[in-house]
Short mmCIF file of C-alpha atoms in Angstrom, two decimals:
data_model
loop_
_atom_site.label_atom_id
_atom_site.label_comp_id
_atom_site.label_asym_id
_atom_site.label_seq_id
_atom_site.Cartn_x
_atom_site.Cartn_y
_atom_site.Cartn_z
CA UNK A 1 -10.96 -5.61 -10.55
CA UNK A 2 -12.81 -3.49 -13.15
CA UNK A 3 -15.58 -2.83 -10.72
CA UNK A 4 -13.78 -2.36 -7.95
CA UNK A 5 -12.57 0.66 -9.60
CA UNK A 6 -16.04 1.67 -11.02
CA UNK A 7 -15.40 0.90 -14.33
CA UNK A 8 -19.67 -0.17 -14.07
CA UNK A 9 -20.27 3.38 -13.38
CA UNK A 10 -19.60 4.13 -16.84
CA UNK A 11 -22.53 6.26 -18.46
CA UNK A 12 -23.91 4.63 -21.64
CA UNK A 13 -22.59 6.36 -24.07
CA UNK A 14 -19.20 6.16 -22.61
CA UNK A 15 -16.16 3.31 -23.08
CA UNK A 16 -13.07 3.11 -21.54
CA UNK A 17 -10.00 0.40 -22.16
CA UNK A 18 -8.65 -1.06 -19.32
CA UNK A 19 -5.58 -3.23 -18.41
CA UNK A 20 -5.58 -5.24 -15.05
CA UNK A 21 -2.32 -5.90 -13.86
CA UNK A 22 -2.51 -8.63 -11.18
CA UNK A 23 0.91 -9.25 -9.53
CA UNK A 24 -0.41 -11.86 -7.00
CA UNK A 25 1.43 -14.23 -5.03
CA UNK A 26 1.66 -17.48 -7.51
CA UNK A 27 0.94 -15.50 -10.88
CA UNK A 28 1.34 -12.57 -12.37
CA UNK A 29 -1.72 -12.08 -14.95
CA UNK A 30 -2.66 -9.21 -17.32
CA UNK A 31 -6.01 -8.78 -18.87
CA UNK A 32 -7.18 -5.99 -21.29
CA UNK A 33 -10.70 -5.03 -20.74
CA UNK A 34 -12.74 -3.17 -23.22
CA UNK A 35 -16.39 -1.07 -20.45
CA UNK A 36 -18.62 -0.04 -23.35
CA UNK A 37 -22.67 0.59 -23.23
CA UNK A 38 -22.83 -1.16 -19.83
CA UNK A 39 -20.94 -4.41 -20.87
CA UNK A 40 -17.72 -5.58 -20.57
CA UNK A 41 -15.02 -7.71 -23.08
CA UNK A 42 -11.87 -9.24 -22.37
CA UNK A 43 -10.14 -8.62 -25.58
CA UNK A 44 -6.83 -9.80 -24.74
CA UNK A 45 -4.75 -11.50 -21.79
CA UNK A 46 -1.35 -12.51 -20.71
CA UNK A 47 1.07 -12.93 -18.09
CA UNK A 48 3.21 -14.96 -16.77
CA UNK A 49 2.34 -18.31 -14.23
CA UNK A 50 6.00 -18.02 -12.70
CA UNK A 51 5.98 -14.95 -11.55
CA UNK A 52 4.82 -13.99 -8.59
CA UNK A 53 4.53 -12.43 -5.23
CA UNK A 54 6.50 -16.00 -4.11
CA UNK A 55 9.75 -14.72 -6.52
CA UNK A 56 9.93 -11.62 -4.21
CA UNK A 57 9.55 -13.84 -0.99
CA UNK A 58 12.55 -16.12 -2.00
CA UNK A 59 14.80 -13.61 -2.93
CA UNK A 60 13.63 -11.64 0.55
CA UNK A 61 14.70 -15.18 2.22
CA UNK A 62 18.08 -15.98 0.16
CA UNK A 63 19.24 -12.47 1.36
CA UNK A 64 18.36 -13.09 4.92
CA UNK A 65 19.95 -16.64 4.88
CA UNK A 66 23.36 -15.10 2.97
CA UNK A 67 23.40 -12.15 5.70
CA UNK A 68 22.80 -14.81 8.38
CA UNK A 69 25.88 -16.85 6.84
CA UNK A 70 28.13 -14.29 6.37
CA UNK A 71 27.77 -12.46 9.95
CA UNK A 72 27.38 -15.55 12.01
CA UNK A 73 28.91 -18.29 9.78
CA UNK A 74 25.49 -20.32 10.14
CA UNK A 75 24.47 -22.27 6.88
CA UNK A 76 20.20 -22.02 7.20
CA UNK A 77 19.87 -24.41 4.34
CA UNK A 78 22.22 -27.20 6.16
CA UNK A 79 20.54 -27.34 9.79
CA UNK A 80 16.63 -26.98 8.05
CA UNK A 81 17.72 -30.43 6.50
CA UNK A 82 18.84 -31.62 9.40
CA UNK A 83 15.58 -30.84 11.57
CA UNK A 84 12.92 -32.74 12.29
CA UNK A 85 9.97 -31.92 9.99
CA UNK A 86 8.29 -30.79 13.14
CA UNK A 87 10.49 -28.06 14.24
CA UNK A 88 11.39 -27.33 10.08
CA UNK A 89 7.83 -26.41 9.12
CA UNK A 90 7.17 -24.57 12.05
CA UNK A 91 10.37 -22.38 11.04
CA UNK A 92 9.38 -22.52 7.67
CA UNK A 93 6.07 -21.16 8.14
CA UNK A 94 6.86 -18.50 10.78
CA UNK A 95 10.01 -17.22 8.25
CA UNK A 96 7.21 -16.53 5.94
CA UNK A 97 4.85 -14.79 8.02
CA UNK A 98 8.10 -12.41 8.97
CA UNK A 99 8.79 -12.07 5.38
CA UNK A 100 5.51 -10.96 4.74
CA UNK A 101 5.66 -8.76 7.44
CA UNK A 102 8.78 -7.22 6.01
CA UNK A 103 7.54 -6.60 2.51
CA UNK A 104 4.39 -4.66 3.83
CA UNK A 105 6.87 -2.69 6.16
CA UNK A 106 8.93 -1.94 3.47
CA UNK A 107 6.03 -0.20 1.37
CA UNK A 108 6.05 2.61 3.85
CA UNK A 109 9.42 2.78 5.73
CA UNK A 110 12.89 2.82 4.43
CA UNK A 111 13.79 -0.04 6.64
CA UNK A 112 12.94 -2.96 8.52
CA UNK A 113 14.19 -5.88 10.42
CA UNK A 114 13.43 -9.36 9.83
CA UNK A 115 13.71 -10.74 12.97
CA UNK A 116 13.22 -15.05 14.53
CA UNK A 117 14.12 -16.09 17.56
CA UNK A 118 14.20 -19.75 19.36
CA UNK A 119 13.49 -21.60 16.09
CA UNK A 120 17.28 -23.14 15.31
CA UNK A 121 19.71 -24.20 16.95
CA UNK A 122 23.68 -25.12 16.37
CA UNK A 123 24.68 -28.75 16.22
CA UNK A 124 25.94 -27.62 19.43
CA UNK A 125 22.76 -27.00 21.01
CA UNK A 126 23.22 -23.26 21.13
CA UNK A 127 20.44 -20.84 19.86
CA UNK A 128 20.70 -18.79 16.46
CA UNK A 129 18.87 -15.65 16.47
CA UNK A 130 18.26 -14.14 13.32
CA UNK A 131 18.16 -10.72 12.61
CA UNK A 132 18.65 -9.19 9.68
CA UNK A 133 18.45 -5.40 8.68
CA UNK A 134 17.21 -4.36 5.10
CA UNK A 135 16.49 -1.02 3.72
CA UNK A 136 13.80 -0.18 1.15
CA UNK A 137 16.53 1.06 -1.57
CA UNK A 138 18.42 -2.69 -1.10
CA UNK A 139 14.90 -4.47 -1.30
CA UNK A 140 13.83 -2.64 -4.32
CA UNK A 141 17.45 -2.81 -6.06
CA UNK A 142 16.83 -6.77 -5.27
CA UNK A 143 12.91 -6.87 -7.00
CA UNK A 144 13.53 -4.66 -10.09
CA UNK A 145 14.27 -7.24 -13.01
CA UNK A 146 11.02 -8.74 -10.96
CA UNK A 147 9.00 -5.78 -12.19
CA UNK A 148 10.63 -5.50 -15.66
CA UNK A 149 9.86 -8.71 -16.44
CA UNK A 150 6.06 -7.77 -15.96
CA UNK A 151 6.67 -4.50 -17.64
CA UNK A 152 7.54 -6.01 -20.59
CA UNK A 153 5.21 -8.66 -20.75
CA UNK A 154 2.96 -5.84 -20.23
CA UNK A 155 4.47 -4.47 -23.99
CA UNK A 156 4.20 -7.92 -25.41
CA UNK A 157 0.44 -8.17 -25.02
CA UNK A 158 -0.69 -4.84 -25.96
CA UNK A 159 1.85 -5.11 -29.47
CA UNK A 160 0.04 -8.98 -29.83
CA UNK A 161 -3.51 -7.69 -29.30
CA UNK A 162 -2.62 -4.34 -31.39
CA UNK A 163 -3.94 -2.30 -28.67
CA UNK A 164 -1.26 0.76 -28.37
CA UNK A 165 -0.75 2.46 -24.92
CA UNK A 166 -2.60 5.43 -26.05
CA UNK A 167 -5.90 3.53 -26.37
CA UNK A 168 -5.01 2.28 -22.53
CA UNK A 169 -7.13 4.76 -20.78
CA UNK A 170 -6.34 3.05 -17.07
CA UNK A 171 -3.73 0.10 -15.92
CA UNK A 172 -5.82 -0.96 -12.50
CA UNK A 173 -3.23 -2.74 -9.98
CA UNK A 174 -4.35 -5.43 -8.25
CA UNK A 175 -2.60 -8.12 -6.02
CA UNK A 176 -0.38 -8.06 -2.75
CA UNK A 177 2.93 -7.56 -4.77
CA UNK A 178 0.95 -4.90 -6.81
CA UNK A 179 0.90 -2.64 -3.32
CA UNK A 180 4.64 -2.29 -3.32
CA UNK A 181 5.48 1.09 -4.35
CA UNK A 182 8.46 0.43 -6.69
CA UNK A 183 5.88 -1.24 -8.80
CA UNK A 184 3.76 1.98 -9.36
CA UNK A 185 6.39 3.86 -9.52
CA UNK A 186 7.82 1.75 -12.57
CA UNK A 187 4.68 1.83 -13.80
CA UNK A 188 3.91 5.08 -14.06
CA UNK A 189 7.62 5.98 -15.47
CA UNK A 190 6.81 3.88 -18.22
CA UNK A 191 3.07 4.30 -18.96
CA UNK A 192 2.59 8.00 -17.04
CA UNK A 193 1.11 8.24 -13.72
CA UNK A 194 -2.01 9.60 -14.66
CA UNK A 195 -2.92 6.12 -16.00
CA UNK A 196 -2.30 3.94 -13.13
CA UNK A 197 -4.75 3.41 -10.65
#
């Protein structure tokens, strides 16, 4: 991550302080990096192993499946236990692609729509479409306590490692979930923009 932001580019004589903040999808990692005279030392990390690009993906689904219940009266949860494992895992796996596909949408529009067609079906027989509307202000009122939770685990390692945030001289994001803009935004309230790259 370091590199990738030319933290080897560093003249000789020169140090900088990192912190990598790597909101991925299974983990959310932090790492303080100390880029002096060409070499580089971890001097610190943290995290959190449950927390993760996933957490945003299941809230993302729970709203689509309560929006889905309370507009058509379908229950998701009940007929995906009553599928085949077939025809389950091939809704389960396009439903995640489409959440995906929302969350990258939603980093540079104010809305999308989360949309699968042909994939359930009523005890009846009869087709349920899904699709559900979200806007960028209801996703990101949905993810915040996501993002706190990293902020302050963010506090909690540099107050451990006795590192304040004025000897932070960048916070390099990293990771899918690191792309949505609530998350630099945050960020930079909390830290100042001019130290998040």
């Amino acid at each position: 991550a370091a590199l990738s932001y030319g933290a080897d580019m560093l003249s000789k004589d020169d140090s900088k302080v990192f912190l990598v903040y790597d909101f991925g999808g299974g983990t959310f990692d932090l790492s303080i990096l100390v880029a002096a005279g060409g070499q580089f030392v971890e001097s610190g990390t943290g995290g959190d192993r449950w927390l993760g690009g996933d957490d945003i993906d299941r809230l993302l689904k729970e709203y689509v499946y309560n929006e889905v219940k309370a507009k058509q009266g379908v229950d998701i949860h009940r007929i995906l236990d009553n599928m085949p494992d077939r025809d389950k895992y091939k809704f389960i796996g396009e439903f995640k692609i489409a959440i995906e596909d929302a969350k990258k949408a939603l980093s540079v529009s104010q809305e999308t729509t989360i949309g699968l067609y042909d994939y359930l079906e009523t005890e009846d027989g009869e087709s349920i479409d899904i699709e559900v509307t979200i806007t960028r202000q209801q996703f990101e009122s949905m993810i915040r306590p996501l993002v706190q939770r990293s902020i302050e685990l963010i506090d909690k390692l540099l107050e451990e490692k006795g590192f304040p945030i004025e000897t932070i001289d960048n916070i390099l994001l990293v990771g899918g979930s690191s792309c949505i803009p609530l998350v630099k935004k945050m960020l930079s309230d909390r830290y100042g923009a001019e130290k998040v790259l």
